Each structure stands twice: as structure tokens, then as C-alpha cells.
PDB file of C-alpha atoms in Angstrom:
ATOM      1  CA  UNK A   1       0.944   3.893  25.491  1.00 57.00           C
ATOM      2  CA  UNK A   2       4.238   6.007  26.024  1.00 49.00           C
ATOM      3  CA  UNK A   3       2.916   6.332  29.696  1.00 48.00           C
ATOM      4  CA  UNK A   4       2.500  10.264  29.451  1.00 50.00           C
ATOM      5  CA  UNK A   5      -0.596  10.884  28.234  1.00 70.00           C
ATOM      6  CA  UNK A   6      -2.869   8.487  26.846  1.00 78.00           C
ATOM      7  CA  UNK A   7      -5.448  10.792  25.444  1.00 83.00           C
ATOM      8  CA  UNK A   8      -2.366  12.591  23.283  1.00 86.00           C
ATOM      9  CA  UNK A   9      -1.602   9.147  22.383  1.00 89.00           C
ATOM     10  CA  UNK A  10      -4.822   8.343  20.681  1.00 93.00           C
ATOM     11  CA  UNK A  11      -4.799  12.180  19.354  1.00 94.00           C
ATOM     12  CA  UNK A  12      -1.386  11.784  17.862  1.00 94.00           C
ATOM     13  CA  UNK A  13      -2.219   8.039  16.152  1.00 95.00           C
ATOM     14  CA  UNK A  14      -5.208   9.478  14.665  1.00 97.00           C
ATOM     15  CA  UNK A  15      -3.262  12.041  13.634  1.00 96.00           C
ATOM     16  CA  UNK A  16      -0.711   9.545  11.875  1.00 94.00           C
ATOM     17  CA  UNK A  17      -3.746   7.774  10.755  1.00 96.00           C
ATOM     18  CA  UNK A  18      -5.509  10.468   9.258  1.00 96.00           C
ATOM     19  CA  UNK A  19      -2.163  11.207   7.118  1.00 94.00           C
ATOM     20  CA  UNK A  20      -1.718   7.499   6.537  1.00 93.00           C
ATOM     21  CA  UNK A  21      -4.989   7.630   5.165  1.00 94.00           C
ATOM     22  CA  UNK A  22      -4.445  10.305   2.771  1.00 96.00           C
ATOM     23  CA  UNK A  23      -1.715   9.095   1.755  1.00 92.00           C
ATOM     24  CA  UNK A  24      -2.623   5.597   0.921  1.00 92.00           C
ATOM     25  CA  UNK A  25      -5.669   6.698  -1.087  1.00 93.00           C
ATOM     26  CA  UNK A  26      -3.523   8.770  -3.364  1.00 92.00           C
ATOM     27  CA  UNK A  27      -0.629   6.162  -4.569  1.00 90.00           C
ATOM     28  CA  UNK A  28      -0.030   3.719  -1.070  1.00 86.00           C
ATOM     29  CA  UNK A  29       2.734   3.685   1.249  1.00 83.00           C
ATOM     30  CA  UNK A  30       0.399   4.379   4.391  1.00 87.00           C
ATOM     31  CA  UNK A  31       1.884   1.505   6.739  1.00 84.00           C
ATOM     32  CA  UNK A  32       5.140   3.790   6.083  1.00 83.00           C
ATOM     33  CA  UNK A  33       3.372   6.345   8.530  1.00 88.00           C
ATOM     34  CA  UNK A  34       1.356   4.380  10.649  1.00 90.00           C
ATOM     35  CA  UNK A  35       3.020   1.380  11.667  1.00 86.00           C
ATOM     36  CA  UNK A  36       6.017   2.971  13.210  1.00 87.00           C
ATOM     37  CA  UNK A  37       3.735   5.683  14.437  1.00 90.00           C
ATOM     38  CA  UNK A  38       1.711   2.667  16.559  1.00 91.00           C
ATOM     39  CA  UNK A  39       5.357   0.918  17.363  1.00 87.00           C
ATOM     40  CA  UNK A  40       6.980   4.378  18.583  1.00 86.00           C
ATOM     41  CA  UNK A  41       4.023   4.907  20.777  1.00 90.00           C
ATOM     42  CA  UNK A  42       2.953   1.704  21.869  1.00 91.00           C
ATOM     43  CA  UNK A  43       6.267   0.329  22.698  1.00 87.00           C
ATOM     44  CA  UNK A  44       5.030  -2.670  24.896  1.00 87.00           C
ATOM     45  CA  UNK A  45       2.551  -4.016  22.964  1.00 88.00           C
ATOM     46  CA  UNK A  46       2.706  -7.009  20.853  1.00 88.00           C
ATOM     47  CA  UNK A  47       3.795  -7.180  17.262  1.00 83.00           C
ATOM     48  CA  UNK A  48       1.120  -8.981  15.801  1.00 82.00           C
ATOM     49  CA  UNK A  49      -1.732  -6.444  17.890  1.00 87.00           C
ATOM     50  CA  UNK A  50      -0.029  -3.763  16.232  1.00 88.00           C
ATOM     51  CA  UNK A  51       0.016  -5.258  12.593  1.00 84.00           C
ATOM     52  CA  UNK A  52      -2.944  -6.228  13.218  1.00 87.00           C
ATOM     53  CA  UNK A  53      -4.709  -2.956  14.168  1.00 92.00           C
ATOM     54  CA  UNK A  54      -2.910  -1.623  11.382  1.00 90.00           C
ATOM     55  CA  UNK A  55      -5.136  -3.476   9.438  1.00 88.00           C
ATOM     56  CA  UNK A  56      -8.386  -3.011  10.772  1.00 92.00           C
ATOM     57  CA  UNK A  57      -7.891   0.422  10.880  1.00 94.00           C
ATOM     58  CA  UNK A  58      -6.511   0.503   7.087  1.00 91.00           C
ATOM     59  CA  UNK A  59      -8.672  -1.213   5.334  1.00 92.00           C
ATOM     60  CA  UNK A  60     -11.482   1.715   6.334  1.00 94.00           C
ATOM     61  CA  UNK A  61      -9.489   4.180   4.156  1.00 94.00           C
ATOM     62  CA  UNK A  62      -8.665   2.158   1.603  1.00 93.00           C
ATOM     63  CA  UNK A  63     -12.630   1.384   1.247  1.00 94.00           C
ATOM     64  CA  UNK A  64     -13.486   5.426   1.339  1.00 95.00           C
ATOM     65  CA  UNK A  65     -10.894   5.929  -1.421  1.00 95.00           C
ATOM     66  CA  UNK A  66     -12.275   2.899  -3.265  1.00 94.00           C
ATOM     67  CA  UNK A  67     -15.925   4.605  -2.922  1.00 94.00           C
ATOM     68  CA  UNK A  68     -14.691   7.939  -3.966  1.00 94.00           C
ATOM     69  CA  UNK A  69     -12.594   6.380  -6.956  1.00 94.00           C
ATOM     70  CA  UNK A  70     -15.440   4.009  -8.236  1.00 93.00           C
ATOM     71  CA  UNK A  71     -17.918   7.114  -8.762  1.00 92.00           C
ATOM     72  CA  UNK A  72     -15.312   8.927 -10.939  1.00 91.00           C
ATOM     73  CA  UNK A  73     -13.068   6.584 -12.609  1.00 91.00           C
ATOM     74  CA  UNK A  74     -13.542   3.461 -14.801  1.00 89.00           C
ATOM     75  CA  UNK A  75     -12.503   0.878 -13.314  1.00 90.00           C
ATOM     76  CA  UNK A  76     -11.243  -1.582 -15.577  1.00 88.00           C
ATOM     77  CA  UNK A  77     -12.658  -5.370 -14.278  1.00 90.00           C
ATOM     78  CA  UNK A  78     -10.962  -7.646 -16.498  1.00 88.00           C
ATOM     79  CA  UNK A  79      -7.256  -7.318 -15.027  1.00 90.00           C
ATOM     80  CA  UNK A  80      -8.525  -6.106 -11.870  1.00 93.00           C
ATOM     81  CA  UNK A  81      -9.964  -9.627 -10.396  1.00 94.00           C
ATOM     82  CA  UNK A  82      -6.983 -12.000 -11.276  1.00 94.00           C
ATOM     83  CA  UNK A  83      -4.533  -9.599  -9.599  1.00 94.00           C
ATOM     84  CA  UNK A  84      -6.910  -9.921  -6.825  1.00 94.00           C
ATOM     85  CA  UNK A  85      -7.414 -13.714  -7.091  1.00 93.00           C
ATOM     86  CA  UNK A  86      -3.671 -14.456  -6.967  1.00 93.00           C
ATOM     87  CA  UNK A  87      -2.887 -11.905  -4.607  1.00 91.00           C
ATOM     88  CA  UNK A  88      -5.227 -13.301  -2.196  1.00 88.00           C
ATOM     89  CA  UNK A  89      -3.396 -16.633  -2.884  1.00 89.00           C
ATOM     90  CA  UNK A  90       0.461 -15.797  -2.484  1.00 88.00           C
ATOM     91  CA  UNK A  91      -0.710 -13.537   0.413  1.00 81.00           C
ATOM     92  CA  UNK A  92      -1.037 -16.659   2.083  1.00 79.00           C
ATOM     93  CA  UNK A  93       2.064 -18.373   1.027  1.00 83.00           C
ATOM     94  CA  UNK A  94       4.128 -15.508   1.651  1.00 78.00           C
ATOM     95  CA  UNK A  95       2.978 -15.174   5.373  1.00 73.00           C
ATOM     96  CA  UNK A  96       3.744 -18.843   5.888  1.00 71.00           C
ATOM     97  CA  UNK A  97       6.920 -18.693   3.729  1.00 76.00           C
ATOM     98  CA  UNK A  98       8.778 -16.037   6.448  1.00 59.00           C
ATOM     99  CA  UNK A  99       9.168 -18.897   8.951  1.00 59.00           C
ATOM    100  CA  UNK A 100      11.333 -20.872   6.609  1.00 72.00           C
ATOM    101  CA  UNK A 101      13.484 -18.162   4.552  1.00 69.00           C
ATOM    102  CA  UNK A 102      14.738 -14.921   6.064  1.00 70.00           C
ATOM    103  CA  UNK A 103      13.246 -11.541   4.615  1.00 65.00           C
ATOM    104  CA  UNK A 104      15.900  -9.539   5.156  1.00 72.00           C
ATOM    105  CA  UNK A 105      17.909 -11.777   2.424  1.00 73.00           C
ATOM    106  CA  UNK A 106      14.765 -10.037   0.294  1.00 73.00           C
ATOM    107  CA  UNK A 107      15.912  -6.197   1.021  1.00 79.00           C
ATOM    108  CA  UNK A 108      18.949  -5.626  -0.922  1.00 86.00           C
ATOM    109  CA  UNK A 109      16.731  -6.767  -4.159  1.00 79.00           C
ATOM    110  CA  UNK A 110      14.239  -4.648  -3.492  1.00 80.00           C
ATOM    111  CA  UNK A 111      16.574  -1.827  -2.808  1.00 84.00           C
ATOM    112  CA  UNK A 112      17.762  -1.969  -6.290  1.00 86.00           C
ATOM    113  CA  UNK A 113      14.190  -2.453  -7.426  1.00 81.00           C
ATOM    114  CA  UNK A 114      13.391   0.369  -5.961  1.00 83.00           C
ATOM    115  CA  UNK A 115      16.490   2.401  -7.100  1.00 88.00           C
ATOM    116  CA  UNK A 116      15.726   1.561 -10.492  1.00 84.00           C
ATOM    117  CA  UNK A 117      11.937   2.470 -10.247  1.00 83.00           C
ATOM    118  CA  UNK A 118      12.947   5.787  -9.019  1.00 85.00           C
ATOM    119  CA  UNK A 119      15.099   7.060 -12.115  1.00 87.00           C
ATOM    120  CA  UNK A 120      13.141   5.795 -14.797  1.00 82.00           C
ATOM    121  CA  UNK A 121      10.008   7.710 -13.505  1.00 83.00           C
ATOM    122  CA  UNK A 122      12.036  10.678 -13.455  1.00 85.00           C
ATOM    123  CA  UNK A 123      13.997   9.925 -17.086  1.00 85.00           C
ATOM    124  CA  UNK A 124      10.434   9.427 -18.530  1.00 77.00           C
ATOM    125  CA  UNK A 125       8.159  12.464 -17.951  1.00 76.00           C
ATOM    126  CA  UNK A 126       5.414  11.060 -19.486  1.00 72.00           C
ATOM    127  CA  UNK A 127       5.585   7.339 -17.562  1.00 71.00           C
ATOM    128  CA  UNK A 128       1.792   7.191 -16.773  1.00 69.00           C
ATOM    129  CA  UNK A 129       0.738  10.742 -17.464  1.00 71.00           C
ATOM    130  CA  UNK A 130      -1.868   9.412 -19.895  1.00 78.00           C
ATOM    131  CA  UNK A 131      -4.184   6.274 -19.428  1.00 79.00           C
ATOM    132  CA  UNK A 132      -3.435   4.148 -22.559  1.00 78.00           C
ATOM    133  CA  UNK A 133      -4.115   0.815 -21.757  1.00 82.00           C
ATOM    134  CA  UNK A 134      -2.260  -1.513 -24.234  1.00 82.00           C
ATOM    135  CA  UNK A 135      -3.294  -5.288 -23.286  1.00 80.00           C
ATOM    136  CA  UNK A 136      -5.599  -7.623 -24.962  1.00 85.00           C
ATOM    137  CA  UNK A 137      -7.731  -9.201 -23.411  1.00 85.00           C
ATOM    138  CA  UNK A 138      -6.131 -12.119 -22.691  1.00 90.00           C
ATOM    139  CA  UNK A 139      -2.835 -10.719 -22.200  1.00 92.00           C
ATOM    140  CA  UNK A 140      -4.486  -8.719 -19.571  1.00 91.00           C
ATOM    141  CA  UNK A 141      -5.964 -11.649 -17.385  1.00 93.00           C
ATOM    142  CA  UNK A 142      -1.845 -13.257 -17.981  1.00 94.00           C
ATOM    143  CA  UNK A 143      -0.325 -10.466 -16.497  1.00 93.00           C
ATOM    144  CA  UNK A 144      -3.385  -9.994 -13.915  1.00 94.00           C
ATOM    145  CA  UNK A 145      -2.373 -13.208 -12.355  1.00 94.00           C
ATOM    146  CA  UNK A 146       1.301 -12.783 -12.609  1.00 95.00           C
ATOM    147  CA  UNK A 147       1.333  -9.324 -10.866  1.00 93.00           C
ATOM    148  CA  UNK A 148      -1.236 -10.382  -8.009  1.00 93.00           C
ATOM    149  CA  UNK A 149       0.982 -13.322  -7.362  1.00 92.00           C
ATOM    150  CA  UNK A 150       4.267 -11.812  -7.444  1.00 91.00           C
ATOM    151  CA  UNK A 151       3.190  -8.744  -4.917  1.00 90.00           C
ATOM    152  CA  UNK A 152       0.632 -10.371  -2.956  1.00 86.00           C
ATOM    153  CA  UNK A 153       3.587 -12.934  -2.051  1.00 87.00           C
ATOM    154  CA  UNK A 154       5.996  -9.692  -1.227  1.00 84.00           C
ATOM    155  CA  UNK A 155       3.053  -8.124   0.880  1.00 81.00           C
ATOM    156  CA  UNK A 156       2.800 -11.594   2.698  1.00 74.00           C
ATOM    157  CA  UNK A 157       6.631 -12.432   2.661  1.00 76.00           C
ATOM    158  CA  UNK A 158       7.911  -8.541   3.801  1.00 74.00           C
ATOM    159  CA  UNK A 159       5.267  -6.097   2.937  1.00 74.00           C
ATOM    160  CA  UNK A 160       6.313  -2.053   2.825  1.00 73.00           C
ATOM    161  CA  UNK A 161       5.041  -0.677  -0.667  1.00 80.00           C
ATOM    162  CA  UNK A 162       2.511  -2.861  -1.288  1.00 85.00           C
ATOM    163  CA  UNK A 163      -0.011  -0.143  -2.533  1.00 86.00           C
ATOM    164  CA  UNK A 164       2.878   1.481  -4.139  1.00 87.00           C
ATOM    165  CA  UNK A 165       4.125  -1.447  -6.176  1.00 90.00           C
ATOM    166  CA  UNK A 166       0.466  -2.301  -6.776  1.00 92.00           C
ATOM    167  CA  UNK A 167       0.440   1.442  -8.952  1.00 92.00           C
ATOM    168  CA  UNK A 168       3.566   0.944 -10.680  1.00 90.00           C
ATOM    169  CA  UNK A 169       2.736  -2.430 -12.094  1.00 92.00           C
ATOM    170  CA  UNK A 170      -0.341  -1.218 -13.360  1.00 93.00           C
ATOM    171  CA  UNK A 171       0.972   1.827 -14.744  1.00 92.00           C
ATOM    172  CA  UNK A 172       4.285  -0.160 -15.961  1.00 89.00           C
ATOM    173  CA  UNK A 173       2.911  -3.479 -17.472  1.00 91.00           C
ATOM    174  CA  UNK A 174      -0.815  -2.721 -17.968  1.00 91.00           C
ATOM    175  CA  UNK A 175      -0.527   1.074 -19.240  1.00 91.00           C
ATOM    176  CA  UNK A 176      -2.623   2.997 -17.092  1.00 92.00           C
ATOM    177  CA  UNK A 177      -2.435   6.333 -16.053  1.00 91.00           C
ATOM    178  CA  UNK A 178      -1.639   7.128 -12.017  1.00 92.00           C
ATOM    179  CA  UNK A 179      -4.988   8.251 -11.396  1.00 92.00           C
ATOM    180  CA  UNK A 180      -6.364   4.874 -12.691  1.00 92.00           C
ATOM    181  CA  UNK A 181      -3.635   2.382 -11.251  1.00 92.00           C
ATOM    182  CA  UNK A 182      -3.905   3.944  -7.745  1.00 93.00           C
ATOM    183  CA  UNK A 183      -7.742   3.278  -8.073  1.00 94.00           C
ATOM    184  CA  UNK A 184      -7.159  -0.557  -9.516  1.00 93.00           C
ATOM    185  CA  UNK A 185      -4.468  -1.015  -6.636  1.00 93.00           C
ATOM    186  CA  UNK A 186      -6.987  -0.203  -3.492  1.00 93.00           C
ATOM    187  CA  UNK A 187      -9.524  -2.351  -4.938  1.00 93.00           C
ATOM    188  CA  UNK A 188      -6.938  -5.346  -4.904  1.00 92.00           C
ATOM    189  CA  UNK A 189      -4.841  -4.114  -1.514  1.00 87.00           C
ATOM    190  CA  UNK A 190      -8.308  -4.259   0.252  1.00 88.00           C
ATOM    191  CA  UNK A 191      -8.736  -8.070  -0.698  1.00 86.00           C
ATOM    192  CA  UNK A 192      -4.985  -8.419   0.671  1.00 81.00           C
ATOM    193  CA  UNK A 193      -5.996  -6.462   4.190  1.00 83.00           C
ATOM    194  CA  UNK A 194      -9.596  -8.328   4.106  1.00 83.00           C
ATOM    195  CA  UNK A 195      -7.211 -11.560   4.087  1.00 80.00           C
ATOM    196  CA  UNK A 196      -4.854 -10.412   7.183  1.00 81.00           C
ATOM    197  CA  UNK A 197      -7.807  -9.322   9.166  1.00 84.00           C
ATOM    198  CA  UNK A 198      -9.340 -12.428   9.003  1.00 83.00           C
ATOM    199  CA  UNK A 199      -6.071 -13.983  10.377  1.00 80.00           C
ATOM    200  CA  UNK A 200      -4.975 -11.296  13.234  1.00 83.00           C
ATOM    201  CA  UNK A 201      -8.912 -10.716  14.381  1.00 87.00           C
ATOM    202  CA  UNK A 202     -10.105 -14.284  15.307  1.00 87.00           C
ATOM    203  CA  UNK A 203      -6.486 -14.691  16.740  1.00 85.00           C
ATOM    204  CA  UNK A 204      -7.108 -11.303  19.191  1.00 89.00           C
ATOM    205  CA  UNK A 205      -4.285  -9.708  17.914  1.00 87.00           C
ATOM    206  CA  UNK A 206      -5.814  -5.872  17.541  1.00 91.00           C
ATOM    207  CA  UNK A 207      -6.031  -3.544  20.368  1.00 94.00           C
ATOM    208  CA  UNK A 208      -9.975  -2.694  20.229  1.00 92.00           C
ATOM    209  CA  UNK A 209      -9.500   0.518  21.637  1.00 92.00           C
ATOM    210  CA  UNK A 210      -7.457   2.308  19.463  1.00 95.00           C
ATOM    211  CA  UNK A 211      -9.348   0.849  16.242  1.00 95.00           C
ATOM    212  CA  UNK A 212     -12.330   2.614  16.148  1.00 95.00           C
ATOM    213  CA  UNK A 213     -10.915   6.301  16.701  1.00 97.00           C
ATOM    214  CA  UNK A 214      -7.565   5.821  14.441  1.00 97.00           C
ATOM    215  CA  UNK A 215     -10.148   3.814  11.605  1.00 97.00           C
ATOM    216  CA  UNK A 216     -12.770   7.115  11.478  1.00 97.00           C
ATOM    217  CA  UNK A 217      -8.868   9.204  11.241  1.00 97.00           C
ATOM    218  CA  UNK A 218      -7.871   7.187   8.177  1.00 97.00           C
ATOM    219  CA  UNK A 219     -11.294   6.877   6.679  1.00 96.00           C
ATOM    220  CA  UNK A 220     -11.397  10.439   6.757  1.00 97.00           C
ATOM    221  CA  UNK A 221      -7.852  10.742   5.451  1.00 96.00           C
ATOM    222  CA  UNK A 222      -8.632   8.379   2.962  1.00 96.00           C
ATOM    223  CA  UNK A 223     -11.545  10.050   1.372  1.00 96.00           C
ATOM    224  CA  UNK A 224      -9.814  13.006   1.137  1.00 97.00           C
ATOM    225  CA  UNK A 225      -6.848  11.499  -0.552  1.00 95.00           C
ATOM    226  CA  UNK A 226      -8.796  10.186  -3.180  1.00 95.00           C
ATOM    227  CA  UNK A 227     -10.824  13.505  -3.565  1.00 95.00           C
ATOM    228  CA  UNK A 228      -7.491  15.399  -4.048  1.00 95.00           C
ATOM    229  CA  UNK A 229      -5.814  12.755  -6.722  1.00 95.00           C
ATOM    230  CA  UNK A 230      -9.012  12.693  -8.660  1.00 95.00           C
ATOM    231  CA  UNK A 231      -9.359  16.510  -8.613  1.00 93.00           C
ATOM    232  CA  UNK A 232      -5.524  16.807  -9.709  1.00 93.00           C
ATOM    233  CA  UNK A 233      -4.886  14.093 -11.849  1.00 91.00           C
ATOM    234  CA  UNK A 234      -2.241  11.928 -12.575  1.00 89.00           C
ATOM    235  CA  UNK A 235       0.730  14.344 -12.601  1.00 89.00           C
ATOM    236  CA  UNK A 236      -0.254  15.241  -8.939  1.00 91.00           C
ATOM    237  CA  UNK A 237      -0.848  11.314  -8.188  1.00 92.00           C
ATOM    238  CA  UNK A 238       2.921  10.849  -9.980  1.00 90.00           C
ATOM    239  CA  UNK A 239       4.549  13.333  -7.785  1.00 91.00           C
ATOM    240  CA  UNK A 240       3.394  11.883  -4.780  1.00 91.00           C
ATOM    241  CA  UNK A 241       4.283   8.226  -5.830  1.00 89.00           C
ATOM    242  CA  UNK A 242       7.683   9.133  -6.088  1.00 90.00           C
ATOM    243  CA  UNK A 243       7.995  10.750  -2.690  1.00 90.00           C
ATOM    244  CA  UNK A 244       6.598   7.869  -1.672  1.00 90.00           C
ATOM    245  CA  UNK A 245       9.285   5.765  -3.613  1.00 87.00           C
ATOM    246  CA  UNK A 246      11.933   7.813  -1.713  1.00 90.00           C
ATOM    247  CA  UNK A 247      11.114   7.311   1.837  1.00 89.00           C
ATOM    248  CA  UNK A 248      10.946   3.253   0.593  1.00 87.00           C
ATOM    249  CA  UNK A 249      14.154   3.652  -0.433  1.00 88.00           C
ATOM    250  CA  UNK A 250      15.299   5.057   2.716  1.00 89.00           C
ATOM    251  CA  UNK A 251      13.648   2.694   4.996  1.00 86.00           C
ATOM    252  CA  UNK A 252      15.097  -0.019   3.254  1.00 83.00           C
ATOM    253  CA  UNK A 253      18.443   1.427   2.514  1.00 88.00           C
ATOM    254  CA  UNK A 254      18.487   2.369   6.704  1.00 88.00           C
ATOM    255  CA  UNK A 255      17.654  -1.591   7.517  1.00 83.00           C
ATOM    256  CA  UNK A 256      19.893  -2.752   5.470  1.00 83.00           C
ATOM    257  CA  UNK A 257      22.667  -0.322   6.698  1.00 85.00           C
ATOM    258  CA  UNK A 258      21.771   0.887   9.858  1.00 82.00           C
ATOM    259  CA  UNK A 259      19.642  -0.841  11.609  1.00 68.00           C
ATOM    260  CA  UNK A 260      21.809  -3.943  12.808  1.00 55.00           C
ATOM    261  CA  UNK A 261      23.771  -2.388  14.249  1.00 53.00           C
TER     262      UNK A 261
END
């Protein structure tokens, strides 16, 4: 802890958590809140204990929203469990890919990924406003496996966004509305965090003590989260992912800039 109070400590991270939670559920981006949130306030501890805490205590709001989502929106199966399959996959060869390239090399790319993402939601009001799903079958297990592998590698290889991404390619390639890619996207980023856990856990990298309060904080937020986009709808779900799209943008545009220096 910061060494000044260690019950405001675990207050404030479940705090983080809780909004993390919320946040997540809604259109991703909740390791944008709670990982620096655990780094800022746990300063000593170990890397790994706090990615992997991170985890455990995500993947208990991702499952709330996924419980809340399942009972009101279709959940289309047929894309869903490729993207999962592969992401699963190049999870794993992402994680052991960062010991031979350098992710920072990755940043600038995304950057201008991210740039671009930004504009053409707001140049196109209607850019998942109405679920329209435009696939065949086929087509749809093809671009299944091509989007699980190409973010479950980023989530592996660098990670920030991966929820967020998740959304846009399902919106962007598949044509679903918000409200229906940010439900598609939990179920497959809780396969990714399912993966991670099962590395960081056996390993002992998670810091037991903080896990069970700051996992009931984001399961809370969580359940919320998906309460709210389901009860708004996709413009509300839309507005969020691009706030969410910003604050990418300037983490990655204050690492690339700032932060080596």
C-alpha cells in the first residue's frame, strides 16, 4: 500500500474497481481505470501480482455484465465462438511473442488506429446505432476467426482496449449494433481473462487480499453497467465507447511522447 492508510487503500481500489466495472460492462476499457489505480497505490508490489489481480478481480464483472446481457439480448453464437476460439489461441502467442519483439514498436500503429476509429464514429452518426447484421453464415465464422486472432494476439502482445476493440470489430465488420457488440465482446474477453488467470494464479502472482473486496466492487460495477447500456441503448453505449476511445488515445499518445522521458 501507499503506507498511509491501508483501509483507504482497499476503499479507494474498490472504488476504482467499482468504476472499472461499470465501465467495462458498458463498451470495455476498465484496465484503463484499474490497473494504474492498483500501480499508483501499490507502488512496491510486483508487476505480474498486479496484472494478475487485475484479472481475477475483472473477470467477476465481466461475468455479471455477461449475466445481465444474456437475459436481454440475443446473443448471436455463430461468430461469437470462433472469435473466442482464436482469441484464446493468439492470447497465447502474443504473451510469449513480447519477449522477442518490443511492444512499444506496436504504439504508434495503434495510435493511428485509434485516431482513425475516432473520426469515423463521429463522421458517421449512424455507425452502429441499429443492429443489422450483414454476414452469411460462413462469412461470419471467416471473420470470427480473423478478429479473435488479430485482438486476442494485441491483448496478449500489449493489451489496453481490448474490450473496446472487441465492440468496434463487431459493430465494424459484423454489423451489430453497440448494445449487441459490447454483449458479444464480454462473452469472448472473459475466455481471454479465464486464459491469463490460469497463467498468473498457479504462478502466485495475485495479491489474495485485495481480490475478494475489489472483485464484489467490480461485480457490482459491472452489473450495473450492463443494466444502464441495456436500459439506454446503443446511442448511450456509442457515447461512452468513444470517451473511452479518447482516453486510449491519450494514454498511448502520452507513452509514446511523454513517457520516456
Amino acid at each position: 500500500m501507499t503506507g498511509l492508510d491501508p483501509i483507504a487503500d482497499v476503499a479507494l481500489l474498490c472504488a476504482f474497481a467499482l468504476v472499472a466495472g461499470f465501465l467495462d460492462a458498458v463498451v470495455g476499457g476498465g484496465g484503463l481505470i484499474q490497473i494504474p489505480a492498483l500501480m499508483i497505490l501499490l507502488p512496491e508490489a510486483p508487476i505480474a501480482a498486479l496484472f494478475g489481480t487485475n484479472k481475477c478481480v475483472s473477470v467477476c464483472g465481466t461475468s455479471a455484465a455477461i449475466w445481465q446481457y444474456t437475459r436481454h439480448v440475443e446473443i448471436p453464437w455463430r461468430p461469437v465462438l470462433p472469435t473466442m476460439l482464436t482469441a484464446l489461441l493468439s492470447g497465447f502467442l502474443g504473451a510469449a511473442t513480447v519477449s522477442l519483439l518490443d511492444p512499444d514498436a506496436l504504439r504508434p500503429v495503434i495510435l493511428a488506429v485509434l485516431v482513425l476509429v475516432l473520426v469515423y464514429t463521429l463522421w458517421r452518426k449512424d455507425f452502429g446505432a441499429i443492429h443489422a447484421p450483414r454476414l452469411g453464415h460462413h462469412a461470419q465464422v471467416v471473420a470470427g476467426l480473423a478478429a479473435g486472432a488479430v485482438i486476442g494476439f494485441y491483448d496478449g502482445f500489449l493489451g489496453p482496449g481490448t474490450g473496446s476493440f472487441l465492440v468496434l470489430a463487431f459493430v465494424a465488420l459484423f454489423g451489430f449494433s453497440f448494445l449487441h457488440a459490447s454483449a458479444v465482446a464480454k462473452i469472448v474477453n472473459v475466455t481471454t481473462n479465464v486464459a491469463a488467470i490460469a497463467y498468473f494464479v498457479p504462478r502466485g502472482h495475485v495479491i489474495p487480499t485485495l481480490v475478494v473486496p475489489m472483485a464484489l466492487a467490480n461485480l457490482t460495477g459491472g452489473w450495473l453497467g450492463a443494466h444502464v447500456a441495456i436500459r439506454h441503448g446503443s446511442g448511450f453505449v456509442r457515447g461512452v465507447f468513444l470517451v473511452v476511445v479518447g482516453l486510449l488515445l491519450a494514454r498511448f499518445a502520452f507513452d509514446i511522447f511523454v513517457g520516456d522521458r
